[in-house]
Coordinates of C-alpha atoms in Angstrom, one line a residue:
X24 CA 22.4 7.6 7.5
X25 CA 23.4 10.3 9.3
X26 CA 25.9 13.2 8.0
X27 CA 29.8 12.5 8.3
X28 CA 32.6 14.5 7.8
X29 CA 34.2 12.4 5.7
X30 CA 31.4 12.2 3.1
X31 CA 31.6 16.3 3.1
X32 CA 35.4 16.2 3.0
X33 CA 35.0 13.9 -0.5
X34 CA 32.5 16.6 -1.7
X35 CA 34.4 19.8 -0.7
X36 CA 37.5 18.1 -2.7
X37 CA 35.1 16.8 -5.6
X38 CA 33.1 19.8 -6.7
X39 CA 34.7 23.5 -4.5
X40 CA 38.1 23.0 -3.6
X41 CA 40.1 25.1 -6.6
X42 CA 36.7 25.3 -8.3
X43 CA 34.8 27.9 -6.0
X44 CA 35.6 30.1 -2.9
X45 CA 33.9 28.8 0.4
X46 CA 32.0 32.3 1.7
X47 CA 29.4 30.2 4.3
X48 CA 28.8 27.2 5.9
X49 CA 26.4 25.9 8.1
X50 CA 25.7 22.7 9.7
X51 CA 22.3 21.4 10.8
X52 CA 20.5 18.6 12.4
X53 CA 16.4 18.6 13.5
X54 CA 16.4 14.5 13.9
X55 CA 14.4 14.3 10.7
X56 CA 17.0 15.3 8.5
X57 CA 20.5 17.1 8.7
X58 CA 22.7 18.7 6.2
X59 CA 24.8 21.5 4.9
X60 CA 24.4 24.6 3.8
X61 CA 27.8 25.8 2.0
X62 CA 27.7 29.7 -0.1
X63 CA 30.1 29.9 -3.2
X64 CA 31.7 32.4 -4.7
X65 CA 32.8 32.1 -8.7
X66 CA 31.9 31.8 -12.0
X67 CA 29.7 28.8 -12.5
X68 CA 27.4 27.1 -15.1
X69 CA 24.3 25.6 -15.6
X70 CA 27.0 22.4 -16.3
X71 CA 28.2 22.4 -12.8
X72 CA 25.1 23.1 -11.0
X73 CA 23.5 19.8 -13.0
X74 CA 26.6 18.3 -11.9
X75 CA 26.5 19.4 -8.1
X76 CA 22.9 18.4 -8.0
X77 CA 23.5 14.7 -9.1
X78 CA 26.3 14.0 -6.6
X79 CA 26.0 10.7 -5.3
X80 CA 27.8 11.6 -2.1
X81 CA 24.6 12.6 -0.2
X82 CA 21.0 11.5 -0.1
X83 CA 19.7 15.1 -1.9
X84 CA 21.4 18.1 -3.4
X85 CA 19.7 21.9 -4.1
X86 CA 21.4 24.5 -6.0
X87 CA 20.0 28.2 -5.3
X88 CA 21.6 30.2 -7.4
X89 CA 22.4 34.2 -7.4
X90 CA 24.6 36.2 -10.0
X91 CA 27.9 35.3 -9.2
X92 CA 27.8 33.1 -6.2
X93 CA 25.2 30.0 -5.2
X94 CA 24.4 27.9 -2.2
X95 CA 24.3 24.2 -2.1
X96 CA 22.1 22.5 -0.2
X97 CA 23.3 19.7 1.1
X98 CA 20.7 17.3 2.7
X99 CA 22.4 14.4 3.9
X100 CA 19.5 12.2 5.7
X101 CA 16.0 12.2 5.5
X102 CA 14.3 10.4 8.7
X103 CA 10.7 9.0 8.0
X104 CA 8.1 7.8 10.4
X105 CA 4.6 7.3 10.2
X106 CA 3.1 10.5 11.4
X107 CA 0.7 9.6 14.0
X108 CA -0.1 12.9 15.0
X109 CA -0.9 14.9 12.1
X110 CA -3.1 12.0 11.1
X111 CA -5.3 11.9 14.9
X112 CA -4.9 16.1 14.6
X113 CA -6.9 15.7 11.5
X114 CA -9.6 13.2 12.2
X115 CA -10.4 15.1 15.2
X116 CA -10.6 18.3 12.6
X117 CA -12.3 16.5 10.4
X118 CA -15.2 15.5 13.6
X119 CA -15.5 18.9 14.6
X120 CA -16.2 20.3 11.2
X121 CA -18.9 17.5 10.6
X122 CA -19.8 18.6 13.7
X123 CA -20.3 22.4 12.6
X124 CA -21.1 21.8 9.8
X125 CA -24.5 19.4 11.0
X126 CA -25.4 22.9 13.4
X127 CA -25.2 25.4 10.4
X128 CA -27.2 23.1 8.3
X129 CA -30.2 22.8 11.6
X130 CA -29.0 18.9 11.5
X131 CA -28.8 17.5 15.3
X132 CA -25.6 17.2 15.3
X133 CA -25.6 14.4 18.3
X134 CA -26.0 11.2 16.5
X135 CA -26.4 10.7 12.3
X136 CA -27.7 14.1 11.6
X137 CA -23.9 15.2 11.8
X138 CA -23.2 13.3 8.5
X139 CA -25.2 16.0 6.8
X140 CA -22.2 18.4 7.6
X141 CA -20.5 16.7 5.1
X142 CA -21.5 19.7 2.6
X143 CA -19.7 22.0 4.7
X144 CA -16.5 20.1 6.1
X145 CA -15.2 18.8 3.0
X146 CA -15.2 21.8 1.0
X147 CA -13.5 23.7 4.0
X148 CA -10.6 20.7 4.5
X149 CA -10.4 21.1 0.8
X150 CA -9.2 24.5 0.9
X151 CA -6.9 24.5 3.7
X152 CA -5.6 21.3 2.6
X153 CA -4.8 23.1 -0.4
X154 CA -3.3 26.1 1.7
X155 CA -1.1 23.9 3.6
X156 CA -0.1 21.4 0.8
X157 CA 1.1 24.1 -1.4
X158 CA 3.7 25.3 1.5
X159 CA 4.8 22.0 2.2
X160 CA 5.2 20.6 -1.5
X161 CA 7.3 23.9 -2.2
X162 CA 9.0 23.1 0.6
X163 CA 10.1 20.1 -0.1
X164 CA 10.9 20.9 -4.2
X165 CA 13.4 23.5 -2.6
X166 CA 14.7 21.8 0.4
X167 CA 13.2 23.7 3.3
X168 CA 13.0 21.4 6.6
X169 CA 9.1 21.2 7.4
X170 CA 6.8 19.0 9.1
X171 CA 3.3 17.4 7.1
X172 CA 0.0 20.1 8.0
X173 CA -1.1 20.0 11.2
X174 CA -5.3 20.2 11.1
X175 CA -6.3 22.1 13.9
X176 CA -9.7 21.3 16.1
X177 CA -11.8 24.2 17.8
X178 CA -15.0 24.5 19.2
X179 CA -16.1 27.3 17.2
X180 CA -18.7 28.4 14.2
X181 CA -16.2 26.4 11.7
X182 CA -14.9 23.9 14.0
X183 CA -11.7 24.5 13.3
X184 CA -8.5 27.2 13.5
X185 CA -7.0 25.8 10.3
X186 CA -4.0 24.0 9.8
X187 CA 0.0 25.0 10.0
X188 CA 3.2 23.2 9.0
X189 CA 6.3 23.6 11.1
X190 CA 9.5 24.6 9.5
X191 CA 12.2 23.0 11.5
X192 CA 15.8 24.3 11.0
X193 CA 17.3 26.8 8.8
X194 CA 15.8 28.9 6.7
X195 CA 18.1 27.8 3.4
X196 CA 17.6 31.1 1.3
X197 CA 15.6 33.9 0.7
X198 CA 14.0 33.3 -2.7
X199 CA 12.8 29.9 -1.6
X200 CA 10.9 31.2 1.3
X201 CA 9.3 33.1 -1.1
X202 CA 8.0 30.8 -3.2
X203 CA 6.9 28.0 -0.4
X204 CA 5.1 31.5 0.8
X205 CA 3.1 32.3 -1.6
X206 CA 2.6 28.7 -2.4
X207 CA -0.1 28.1 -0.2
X208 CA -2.1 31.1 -0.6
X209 CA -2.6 30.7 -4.1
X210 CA -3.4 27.3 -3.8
X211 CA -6.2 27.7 -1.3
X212 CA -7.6 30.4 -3.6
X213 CA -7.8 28.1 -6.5
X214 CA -9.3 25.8 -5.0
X215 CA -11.9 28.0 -3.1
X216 CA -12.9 30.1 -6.4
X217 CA -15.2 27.6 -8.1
X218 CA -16.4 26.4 -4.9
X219 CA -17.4 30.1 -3.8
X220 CA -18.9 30.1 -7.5
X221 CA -21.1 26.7 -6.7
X222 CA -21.9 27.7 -3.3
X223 CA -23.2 31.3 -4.9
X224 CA -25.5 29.6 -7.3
X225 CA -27.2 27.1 -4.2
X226 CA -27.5 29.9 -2.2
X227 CA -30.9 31.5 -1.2
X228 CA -32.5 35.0 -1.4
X229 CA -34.0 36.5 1.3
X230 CA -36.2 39.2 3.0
X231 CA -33.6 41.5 5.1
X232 CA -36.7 42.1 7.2
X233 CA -36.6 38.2 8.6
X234 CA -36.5 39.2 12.5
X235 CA -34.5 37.5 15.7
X236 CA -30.2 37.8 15.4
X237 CA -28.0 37.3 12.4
X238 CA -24.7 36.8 11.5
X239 CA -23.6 39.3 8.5
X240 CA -20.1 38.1 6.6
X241 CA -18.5 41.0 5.0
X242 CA -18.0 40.7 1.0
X243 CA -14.2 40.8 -0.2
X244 CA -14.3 42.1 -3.9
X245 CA -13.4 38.2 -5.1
X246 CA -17.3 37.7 -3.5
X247 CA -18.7 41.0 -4.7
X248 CA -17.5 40.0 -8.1
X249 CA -18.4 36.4 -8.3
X250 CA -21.9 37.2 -6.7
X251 CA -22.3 39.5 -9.8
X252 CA -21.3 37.1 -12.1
X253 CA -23.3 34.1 -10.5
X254 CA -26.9 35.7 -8.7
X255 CA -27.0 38.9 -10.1
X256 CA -27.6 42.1 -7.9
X257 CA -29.7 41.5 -5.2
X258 CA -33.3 43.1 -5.1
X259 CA -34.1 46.1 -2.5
X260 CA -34.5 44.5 1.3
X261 CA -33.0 41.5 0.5
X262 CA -30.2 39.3 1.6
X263 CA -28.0 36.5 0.2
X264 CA -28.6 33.4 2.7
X265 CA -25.3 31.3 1.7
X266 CA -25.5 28.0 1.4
X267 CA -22.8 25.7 3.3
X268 CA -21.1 25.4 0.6
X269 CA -20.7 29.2 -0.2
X270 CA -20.3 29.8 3.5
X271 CA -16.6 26.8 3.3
X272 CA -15.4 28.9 1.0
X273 CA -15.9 32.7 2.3
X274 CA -13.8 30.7 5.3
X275 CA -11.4 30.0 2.9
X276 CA -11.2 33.2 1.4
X277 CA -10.8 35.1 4.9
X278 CA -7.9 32.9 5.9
X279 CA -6.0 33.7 2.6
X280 CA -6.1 37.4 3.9
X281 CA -5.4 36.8 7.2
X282 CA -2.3 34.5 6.1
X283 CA -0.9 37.5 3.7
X284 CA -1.5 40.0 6.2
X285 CA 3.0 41.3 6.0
X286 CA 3.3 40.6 9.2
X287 CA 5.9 38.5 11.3
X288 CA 6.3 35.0 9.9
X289 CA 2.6 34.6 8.7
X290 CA 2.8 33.8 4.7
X291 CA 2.3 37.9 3.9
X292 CA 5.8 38.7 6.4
X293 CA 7.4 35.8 4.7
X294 CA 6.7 37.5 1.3
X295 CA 7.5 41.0 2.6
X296 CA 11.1 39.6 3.9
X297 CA 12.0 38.4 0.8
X298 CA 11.1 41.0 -1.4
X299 CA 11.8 44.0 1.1
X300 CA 13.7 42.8 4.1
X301 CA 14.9 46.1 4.7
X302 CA 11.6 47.3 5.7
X303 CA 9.7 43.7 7.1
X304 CA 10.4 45.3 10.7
X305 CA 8.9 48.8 10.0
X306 CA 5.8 47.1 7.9
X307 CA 5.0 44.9 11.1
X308 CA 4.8 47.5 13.3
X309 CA 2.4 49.5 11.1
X310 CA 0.7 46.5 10.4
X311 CA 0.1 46.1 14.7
X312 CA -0.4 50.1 14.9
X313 CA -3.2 50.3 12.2
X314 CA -5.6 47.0 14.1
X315 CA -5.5 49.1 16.8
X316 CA -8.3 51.4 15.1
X317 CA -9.4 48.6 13.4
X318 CA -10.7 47.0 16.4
X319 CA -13.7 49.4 16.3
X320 CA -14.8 47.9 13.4
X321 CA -14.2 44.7 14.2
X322 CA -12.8 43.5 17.9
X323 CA -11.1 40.6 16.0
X324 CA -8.4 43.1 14.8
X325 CA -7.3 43.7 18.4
X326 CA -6.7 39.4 19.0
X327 CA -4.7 40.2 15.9
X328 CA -2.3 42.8 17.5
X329 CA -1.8 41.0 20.4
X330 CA -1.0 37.9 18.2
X331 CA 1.3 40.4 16.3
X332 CA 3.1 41.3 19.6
X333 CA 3.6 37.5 20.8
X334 CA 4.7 36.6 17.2
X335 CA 7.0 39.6 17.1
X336 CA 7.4 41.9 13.8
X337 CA 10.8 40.5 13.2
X338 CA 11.8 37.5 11.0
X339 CA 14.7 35.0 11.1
X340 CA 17.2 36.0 8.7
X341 CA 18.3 32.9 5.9
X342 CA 21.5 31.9 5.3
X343 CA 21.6 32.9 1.8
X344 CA 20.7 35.9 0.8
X345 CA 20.2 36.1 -3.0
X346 CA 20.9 39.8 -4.2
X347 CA 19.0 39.8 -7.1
X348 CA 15.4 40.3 -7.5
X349 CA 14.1 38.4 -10.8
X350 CA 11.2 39.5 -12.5
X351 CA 9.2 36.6 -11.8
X352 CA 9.8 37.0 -8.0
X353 CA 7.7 40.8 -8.9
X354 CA 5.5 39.0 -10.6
X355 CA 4.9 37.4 -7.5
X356 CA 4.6 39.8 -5.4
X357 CA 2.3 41.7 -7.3
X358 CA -0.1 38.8 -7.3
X359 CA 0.4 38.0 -3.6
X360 CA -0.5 41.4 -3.4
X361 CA -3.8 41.4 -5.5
X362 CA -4.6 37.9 -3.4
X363 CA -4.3 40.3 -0.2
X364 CA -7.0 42.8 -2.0
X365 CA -9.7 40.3 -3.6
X366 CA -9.4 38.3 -0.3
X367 CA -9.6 41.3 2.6
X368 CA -12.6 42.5 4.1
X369 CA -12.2 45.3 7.1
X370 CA -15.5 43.9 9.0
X371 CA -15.8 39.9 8.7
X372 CA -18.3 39.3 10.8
X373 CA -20.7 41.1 13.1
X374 CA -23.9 40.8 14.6
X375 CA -27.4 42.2 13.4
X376 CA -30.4 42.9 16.0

């Protein structure tokens, strides 16, 4: 059922009018659900927000709360349909990873020899499943309007260029975005530790003195450490050949750092703007400024900036604005933070003669 005004004129009058003073209100629709957004001023309770949030006037309620004023969420209609496309999007992912997979292996990957990239699909669909589950579950706990992932196939080393959800909408408040943010970072880095830890221990030793052209990955300190922990230094003139597995989740581990880089709207600007939206703007353009160099080291940095440019350092603003920084939203940033370190190598990839 779609929103009606008469069904928000029997919930102003049940739980605001005389209770609260009205400061916002916004209306939305996306065809797969429509609400309200309405931001209170007053005293309030946990008693009333319990209340508010089991109304049986609309189909959902979420209470964001700030000292001294709240937003309620009103989601009205929720609009289900199979989703056809995020399903083919995937199975066509899902091919081309087999498919990568069975060429990194030395499989043939043109008939049943691409079943043997199984050892390097899976673990990589594991992690950004991960990635992109964690953002939409949060999503949905707190009532952000988003879309299912969307698996992403490329011809490429990996076979793929990952996987995105769509927010549709508004952006309901600041302290949400920052949890769904950091929600799928973390997730894809649990998930990718004790698969980098497996993947380490198949992994193979060899001469650095093997001739023809190789690919060298750079080591974030998360890889470093766990290569300690799992191999042991290496001896002189040798180097670590990974195993698929290893390989899935280094992937995984590079796309947690690119996602927290604070740029724009990728998961690191998200948790920028709600932390520091005063200085989002300023960060971004630093951010853009500083690849520019970076490039030398690695001409990846420079697809980066112009990415940067397209996506633009600014960020939509949501309609409520909590004023009050908790301590566990520090607490999170500090960790986002320490993912962006363990995770971040300046040179990713490049080429040996």
């Amino acid at each position: 059922m779609s929103p009606t005004s008469s069904d928000l004129s029997l919930f102003l009058e049940s739980y605001v009018y005389g209770r609260f003073l009205l400061r916002d209100f916004k209306a939305y629709d996306t065809g797969s659900e429509g609400g309200y957004i309405l931001v209170l001023e007053g005293d309030y309770t946990e008693e009333d927000v319990r209340v508010i949030e089991r109304n049986r006037i609309f189909h959902r309620t979420v209470v964001y709360r700030d000292r001294g004023r709240f937003a309620v969420h009103i989601i009205a209609y929720e609009r289900r349909s199979f989703p056809w496309l995020n399903v083919v999007m995937f199975l066509l992912t899902l091919a081309s990873t087999f498919f990568a997979g069975a060429l990194n292996s030395g499989a043939n990957p043109f008939g049943p020899g691409i079943l043997k990239g199984w050892i390097f699909a899976l673990p990589l669909l594991a992690i950004l499943g991960a990635h992109e589950f964690g953002h939409y579950f949060v999503a949905r706990r707190y009532g952000i309007p988003s879309s299912l992932p969307y698996f992403i196939p490329f011809p490429s080393l990996i076979g793929t260029m990952g996987a995105v959800i769509r927010l549709r909408g508004l952006l309901p408040s600041r302290r949400t975005l920052l949890y769904m943010a950091f929600a799928g970072p973390i997730a894809g880095f649990v998930v990718a530790l004790p698969l980098l830890w497996v993947g380490l221990k198949m992994s193979r030793v060899v001469s650095s003195s093997l001739g023809g052209v190789r690919l060298v990955f750079g080591e974030p300190l998360i890889f470093k450490l766990l290569s300690l922990l799992s191999i042991g230094g290496l001896p002189e003139g040798s180097d670590l050949m990974l195993h698929p597995v290893a390989f899935a989740a280094w992937v995984g581990v590079f796309v947690t750092a690119l996602n927290l880089i604070p740029l724009g709207q990728l998961d690191g600007g998200h948790i920028l703007y709600s932390l520091l939206p005063r200085y989002h703007r300023w960060v971004g353009w630093a951010v853009i400024l500083l690849m520019l160099p970076a490039g030398m080291l690695w001409n990846g940095w420079w697809v980066w900036a112009f990415i940067g440019l397209l996506m633009g350092p600014k960020h939509p603003p949501p309609v409520f604005n909590e004023r009050e920084i908790t301590p566990t939203e520090r607490v999170v940033g500090v960790l986002s933070l320490l993912l962006f370190v363990l995770s971040f190598t300046p040179v990713p990839i490049r080429v040996v003669l």
